[in-house]
mmCIF file of C-alpha atoms in Angstrom:
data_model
loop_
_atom_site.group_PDB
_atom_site.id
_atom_site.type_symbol
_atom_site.label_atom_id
_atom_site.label_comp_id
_atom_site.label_asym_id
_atom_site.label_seq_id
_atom_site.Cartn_x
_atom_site.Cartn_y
_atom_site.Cartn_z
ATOM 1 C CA UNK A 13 -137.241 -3.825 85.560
ATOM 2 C CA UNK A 14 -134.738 -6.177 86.977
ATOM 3 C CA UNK A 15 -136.948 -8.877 88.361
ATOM 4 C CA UNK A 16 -135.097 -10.905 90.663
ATOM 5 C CA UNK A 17 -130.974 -10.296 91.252
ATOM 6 C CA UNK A 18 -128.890 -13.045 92.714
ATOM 7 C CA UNK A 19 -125.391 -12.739 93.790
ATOM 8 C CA UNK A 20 -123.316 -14.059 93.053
ATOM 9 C CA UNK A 21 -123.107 -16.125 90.074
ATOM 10 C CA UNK A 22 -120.287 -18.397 91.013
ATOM 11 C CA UNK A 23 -118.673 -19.202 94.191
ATOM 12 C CA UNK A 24 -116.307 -21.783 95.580
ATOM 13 C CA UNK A 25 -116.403 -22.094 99.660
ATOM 14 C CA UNK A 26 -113.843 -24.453 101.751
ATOM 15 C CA UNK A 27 -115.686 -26.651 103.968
ATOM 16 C CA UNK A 28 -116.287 -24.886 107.226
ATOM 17 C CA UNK A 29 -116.451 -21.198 105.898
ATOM 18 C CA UNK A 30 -119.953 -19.254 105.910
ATOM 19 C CA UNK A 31 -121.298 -17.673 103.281
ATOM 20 C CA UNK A 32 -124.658 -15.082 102.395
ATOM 21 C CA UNK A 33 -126.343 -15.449 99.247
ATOM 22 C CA UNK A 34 -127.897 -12.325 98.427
ATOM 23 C CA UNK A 35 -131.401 -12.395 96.572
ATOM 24 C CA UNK A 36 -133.025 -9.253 96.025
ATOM 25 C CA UNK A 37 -136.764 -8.442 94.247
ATOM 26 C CA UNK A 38 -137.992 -5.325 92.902
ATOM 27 C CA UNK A 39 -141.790 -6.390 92.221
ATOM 28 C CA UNK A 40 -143.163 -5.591 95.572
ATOM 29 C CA UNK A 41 -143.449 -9.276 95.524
ATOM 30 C CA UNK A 42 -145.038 -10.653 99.467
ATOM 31 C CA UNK A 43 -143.653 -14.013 98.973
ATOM 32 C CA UNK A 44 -139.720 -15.334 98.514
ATOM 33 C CA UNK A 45 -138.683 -18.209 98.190
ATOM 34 C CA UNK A 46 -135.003 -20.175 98.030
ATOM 35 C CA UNK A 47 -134.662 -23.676 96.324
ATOM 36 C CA UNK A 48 -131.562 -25.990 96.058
ATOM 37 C CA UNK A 49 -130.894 -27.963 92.521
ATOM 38 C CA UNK A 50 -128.398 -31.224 93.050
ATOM 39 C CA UNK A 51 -127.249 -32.318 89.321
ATOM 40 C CA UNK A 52 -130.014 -33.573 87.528
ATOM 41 C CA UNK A 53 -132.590 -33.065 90.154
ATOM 42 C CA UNK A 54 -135.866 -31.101 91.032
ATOM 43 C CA UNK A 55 -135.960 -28.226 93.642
ATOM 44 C CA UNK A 56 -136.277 -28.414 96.708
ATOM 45 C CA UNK A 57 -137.409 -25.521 98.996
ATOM 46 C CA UNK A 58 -135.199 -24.712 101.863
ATOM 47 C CA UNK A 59 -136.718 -21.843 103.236
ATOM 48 C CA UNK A 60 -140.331 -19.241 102.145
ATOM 49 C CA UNK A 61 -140.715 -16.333 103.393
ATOM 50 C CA UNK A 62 -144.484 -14.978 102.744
ATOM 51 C CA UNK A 63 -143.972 -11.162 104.063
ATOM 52 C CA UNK A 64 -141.163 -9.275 105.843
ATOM 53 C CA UNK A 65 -140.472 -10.220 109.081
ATOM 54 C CA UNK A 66 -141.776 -13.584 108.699
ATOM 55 C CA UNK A 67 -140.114 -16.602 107.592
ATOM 56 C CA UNK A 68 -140.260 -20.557 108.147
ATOM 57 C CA UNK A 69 -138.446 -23.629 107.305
ATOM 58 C CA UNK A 70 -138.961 -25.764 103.621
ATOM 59 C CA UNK A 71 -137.764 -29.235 103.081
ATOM 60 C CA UNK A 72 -134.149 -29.014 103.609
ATOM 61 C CA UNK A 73 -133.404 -26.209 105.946
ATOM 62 C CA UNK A 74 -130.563 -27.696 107.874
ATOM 63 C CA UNK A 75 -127.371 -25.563 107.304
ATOM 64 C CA UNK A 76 -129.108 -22.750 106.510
ATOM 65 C CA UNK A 77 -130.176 -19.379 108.030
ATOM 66 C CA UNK A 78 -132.190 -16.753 106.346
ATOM 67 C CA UNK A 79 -133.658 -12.925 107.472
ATOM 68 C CA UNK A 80 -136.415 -11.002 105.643
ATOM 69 C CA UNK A 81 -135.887 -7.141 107.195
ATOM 70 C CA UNK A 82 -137.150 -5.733 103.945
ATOM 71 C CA UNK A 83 -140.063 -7.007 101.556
ATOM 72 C CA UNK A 84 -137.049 -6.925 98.641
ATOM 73 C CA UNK A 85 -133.889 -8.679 100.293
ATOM 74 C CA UNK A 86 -134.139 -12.246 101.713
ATOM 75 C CA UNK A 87 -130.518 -13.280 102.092
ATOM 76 C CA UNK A 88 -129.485 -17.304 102.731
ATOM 77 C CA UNK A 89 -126.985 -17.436 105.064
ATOM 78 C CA UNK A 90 -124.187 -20.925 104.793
ATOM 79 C CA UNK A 91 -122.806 -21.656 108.293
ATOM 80 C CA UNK A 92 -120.167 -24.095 108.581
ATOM 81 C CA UNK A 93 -120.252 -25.058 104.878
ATOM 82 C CA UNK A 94 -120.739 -28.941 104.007
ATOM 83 C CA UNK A 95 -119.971 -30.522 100.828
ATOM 84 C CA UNK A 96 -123.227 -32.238 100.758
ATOM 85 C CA UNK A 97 -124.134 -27.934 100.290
ATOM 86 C CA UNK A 98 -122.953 -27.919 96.911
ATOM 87 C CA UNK A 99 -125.429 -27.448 94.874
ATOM 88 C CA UNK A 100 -126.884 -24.546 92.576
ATOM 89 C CA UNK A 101 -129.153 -21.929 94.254
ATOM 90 C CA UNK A 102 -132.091 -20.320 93.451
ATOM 91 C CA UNK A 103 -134.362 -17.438 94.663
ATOM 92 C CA UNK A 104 -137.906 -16.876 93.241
ATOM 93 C CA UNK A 105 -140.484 -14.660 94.134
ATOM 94 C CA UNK A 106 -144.091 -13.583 94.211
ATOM 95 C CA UNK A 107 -147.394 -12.129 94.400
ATOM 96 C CA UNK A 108 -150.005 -13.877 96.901
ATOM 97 C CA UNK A 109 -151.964 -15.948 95.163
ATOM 98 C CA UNK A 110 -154.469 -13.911 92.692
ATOM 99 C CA UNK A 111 -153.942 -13.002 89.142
ATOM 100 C CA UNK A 112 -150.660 -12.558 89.003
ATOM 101 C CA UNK A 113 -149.759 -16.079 90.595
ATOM 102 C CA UNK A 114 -146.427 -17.478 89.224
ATOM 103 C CA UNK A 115 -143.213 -16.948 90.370
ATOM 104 C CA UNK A 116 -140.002 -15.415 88.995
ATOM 105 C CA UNK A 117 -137.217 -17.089 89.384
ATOM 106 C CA UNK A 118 -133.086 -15.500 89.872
ATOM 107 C CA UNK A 119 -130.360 -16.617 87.609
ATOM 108 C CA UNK A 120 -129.431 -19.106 90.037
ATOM 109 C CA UNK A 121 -126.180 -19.449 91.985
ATOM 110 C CA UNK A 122 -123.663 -22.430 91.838
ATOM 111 C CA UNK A 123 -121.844 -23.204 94.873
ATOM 112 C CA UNK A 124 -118.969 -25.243 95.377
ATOM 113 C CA UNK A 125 -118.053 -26.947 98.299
ATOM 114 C CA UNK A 126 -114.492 -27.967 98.696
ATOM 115 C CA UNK B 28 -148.910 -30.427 101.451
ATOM 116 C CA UNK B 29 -149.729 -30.963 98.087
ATOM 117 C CA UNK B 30 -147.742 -33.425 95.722
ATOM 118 C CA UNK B 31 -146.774 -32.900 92.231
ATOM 119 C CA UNK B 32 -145.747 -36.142 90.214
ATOM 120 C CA UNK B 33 -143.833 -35.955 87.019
ATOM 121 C CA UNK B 34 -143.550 -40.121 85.985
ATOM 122 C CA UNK B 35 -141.417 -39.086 83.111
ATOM 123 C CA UNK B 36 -137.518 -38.348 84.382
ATOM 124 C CA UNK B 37 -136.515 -38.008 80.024
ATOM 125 C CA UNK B 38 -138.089 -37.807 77.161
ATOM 126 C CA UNK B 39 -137.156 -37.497 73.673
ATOM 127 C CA UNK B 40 -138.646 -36.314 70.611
ATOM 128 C CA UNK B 41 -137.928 -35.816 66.900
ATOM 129 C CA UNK B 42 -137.408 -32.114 65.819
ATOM 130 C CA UNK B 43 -140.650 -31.087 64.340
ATOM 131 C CA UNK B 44 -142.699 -33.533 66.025
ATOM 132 C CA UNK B 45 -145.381 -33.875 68.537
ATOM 133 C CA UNK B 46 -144.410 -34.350 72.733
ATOM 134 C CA UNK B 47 -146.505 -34.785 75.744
ATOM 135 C CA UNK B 48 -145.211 -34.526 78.813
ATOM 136 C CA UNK B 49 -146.952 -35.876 81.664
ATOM 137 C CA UNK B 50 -147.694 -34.401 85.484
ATOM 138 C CA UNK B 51 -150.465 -35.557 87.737
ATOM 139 C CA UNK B 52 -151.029 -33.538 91.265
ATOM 140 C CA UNK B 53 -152.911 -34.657 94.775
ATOM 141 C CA UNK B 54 -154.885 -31.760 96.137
ATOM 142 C CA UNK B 55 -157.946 -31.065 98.415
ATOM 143 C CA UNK B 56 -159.138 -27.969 96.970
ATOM 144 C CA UNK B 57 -161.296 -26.725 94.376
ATOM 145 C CA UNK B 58 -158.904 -23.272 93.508
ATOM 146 C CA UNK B 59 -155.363 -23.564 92.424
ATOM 147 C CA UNK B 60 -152.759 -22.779 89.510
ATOM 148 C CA UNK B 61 -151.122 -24.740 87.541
ATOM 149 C CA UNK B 62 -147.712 -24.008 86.144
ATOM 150 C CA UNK B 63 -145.036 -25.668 83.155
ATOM 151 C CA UNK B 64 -141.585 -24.086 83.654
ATOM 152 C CA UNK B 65 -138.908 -24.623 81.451
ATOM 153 C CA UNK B 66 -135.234 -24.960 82.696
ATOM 154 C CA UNK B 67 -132.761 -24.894 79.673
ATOM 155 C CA UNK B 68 -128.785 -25.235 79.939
ATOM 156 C CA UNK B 69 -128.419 -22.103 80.916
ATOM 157 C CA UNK B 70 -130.596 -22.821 84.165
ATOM 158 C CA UNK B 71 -133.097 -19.869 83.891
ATOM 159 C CA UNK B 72 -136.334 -20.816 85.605
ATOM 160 C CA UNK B 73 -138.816 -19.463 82.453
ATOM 161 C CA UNK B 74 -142.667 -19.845 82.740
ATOM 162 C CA UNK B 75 -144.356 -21.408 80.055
ATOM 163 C CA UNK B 76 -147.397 -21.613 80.540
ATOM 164 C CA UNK B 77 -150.061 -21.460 83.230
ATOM 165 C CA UNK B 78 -153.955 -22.262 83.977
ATOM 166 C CA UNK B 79 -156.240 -21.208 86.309
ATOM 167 C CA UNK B 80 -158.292 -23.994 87.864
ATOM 168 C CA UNK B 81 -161.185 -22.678 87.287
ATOM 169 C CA UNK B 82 -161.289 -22.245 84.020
ATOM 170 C CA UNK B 83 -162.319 -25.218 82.055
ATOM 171 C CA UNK B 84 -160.601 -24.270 78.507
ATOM 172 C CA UNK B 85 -157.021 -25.191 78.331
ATOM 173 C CA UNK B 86 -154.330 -23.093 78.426
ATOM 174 C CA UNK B 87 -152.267 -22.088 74.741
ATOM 175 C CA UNK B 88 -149.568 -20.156 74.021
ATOM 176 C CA UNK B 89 -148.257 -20.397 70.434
ATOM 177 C CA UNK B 90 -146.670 -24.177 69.957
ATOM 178 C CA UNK B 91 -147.674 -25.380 74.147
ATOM 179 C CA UNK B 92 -150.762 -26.231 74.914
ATOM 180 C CA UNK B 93 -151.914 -27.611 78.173
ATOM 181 C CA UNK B 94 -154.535 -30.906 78.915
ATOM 182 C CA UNK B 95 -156.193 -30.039 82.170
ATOM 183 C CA UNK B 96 -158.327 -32.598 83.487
ATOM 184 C CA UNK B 97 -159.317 -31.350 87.125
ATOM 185 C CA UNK B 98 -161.473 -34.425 88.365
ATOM 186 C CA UNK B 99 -158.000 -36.704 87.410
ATOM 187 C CA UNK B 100 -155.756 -34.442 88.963
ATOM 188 C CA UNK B 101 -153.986 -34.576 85.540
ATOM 189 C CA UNK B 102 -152.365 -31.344 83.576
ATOM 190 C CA UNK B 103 -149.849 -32.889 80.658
ATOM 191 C CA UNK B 104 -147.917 -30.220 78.074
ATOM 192 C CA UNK B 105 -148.236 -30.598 74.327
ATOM 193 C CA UNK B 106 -145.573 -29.043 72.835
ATOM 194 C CA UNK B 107 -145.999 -29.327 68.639
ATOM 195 C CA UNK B 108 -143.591 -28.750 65.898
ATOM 196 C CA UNK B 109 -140.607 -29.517 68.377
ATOM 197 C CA UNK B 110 -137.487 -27.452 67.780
ATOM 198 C CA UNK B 111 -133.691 -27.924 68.801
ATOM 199 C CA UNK B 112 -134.723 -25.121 71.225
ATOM 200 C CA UNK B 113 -137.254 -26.888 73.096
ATOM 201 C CA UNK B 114 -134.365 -29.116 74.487
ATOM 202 C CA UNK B 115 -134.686 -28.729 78.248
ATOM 203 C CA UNK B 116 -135.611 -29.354 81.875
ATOM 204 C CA UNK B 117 -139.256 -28.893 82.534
ATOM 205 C CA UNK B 118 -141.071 -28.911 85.666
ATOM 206 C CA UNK B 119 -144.697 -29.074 86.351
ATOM 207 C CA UNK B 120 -146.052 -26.839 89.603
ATOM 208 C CA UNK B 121 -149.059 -26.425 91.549
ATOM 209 C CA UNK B 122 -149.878 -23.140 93.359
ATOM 210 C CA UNK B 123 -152.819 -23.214 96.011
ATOM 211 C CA UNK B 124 -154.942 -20.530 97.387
ATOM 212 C CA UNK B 125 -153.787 -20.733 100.770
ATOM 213 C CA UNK B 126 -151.770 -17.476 101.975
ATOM 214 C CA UNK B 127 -149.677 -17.533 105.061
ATOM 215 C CA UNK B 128 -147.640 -20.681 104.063
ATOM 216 C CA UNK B 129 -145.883 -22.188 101.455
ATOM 217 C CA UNK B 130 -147.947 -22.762 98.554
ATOM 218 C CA UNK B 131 -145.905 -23.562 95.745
ATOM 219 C CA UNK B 132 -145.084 -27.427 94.385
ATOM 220 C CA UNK B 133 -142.903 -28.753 92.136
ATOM 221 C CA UNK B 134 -142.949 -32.002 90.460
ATOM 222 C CA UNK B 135 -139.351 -33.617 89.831
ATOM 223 C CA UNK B 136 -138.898 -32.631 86.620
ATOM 224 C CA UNK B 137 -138.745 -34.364 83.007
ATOM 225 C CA UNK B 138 -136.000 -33.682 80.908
ATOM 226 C CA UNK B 139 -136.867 -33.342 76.902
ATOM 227 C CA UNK B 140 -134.113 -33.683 74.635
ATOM 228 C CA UNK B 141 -135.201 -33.482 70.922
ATOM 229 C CA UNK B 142 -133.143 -35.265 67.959
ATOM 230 C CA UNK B 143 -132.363 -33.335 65.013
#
């Protein structure tokens, strides 16, 4: 069981380009979720998704896009990258709330802005 | 939305000893989760350990242990016999209820570094 599958890794983007992050789930999970990390800081949600087809903004959704087509993908899309957008990148999922309520996180990606 | 508060940005602890750290949370409701996740230096997000608000016995799993005081809003981690392992980034969260919107809170995080 994979969990959840970020990619990719690593990246470096020149200010200006766009970029997808790709986060994929294979839990059946309802709910996704993507966080930014800045060095030495908490997360902070930039966009939730609770089912497919339906998404909404988080904290800090400026300079970011994101699509939920399928209840496993929910890609994050860069436009016009910033440096202020480098930062490392996570997606999490899961269940609605019930027995099963935590969330499982990706590996992360880092993104450099340059 | 609900606010999680971790007053501790560092702590530090000697290997083998006893650490608390602390998170305090500002909800309305009477049903929620509680969450510790651990973030080492590889930057996994790992779950901990969780509790259910509505159970009143506190949460163990092997050397964590959770205090859960629901009328203070307060749910610190205990983590005994400290090893070089438990050196780390960890984050308190609160999960509500509520479906159809965000849910899911995280406090700021307290890094634990533990001297050998």
């Amino acid at each position: 069981n994979a969990g959840v599958t970020q990619t990719p890794k690593f990246h470096i983007l020149k200010i200006g380009q766009s970029m997808t992050l790709q986060c994929t789930q294979d839990m059946n999970h309802n709910y996704m979720y993507w966080y930014r990390q800045d060095p030495g800081m908490g997360l902070k949600l930039i966009y939730y998704s609770v089912g497919a087809g339906i998404t909404d903004k988080g904290e800090v959704p400026n300079g970011y896009n994101v699509s939920r087509s399928t209840t496993e993908d929910f890609p994050l899309r860069l436009e016009l990258a910033a440096p202020s957008q480098t930062s490392v990148y996570f997606c999490a999922s899961s269940y609605p709330p019930g027995q099963v309520a935590e969330a499982f996180f990706g590996q992360g990606t880092r993104l450099t802005v340059v | 939305a609900q606010t999680v508060t971790q007053s501790q940005p560092e702590m530090s602890v000697q290997e083998a000893e006893t650490v608390t750290l602390s998170c305090t949370y500002d909800t309305s409701e009477s049903d929620y989760y509680l969450f510790w996740y651990k973030q080492p230096p590889s930057r996994q997000m790992i779950l901990v350990i969780r509790q259910e608000a509505y159970k009143q016995q506190n949460a163990t799993e092997n050397r964590f242990s959770v205090n859960f005081q629901k009328a203070a809003k307060s749910f610190s981690l205990k983590i005994s016999d400290s090893q070089l392992g438990d050196a780390a980034m960890y984050f308190c969260a609160y999960r509500s209820v509520t479906t159809g919107a965000n849910n899911l809170f995280f406090g700021t995080g307290t890094r634990l570094t533990v001297i050998p």
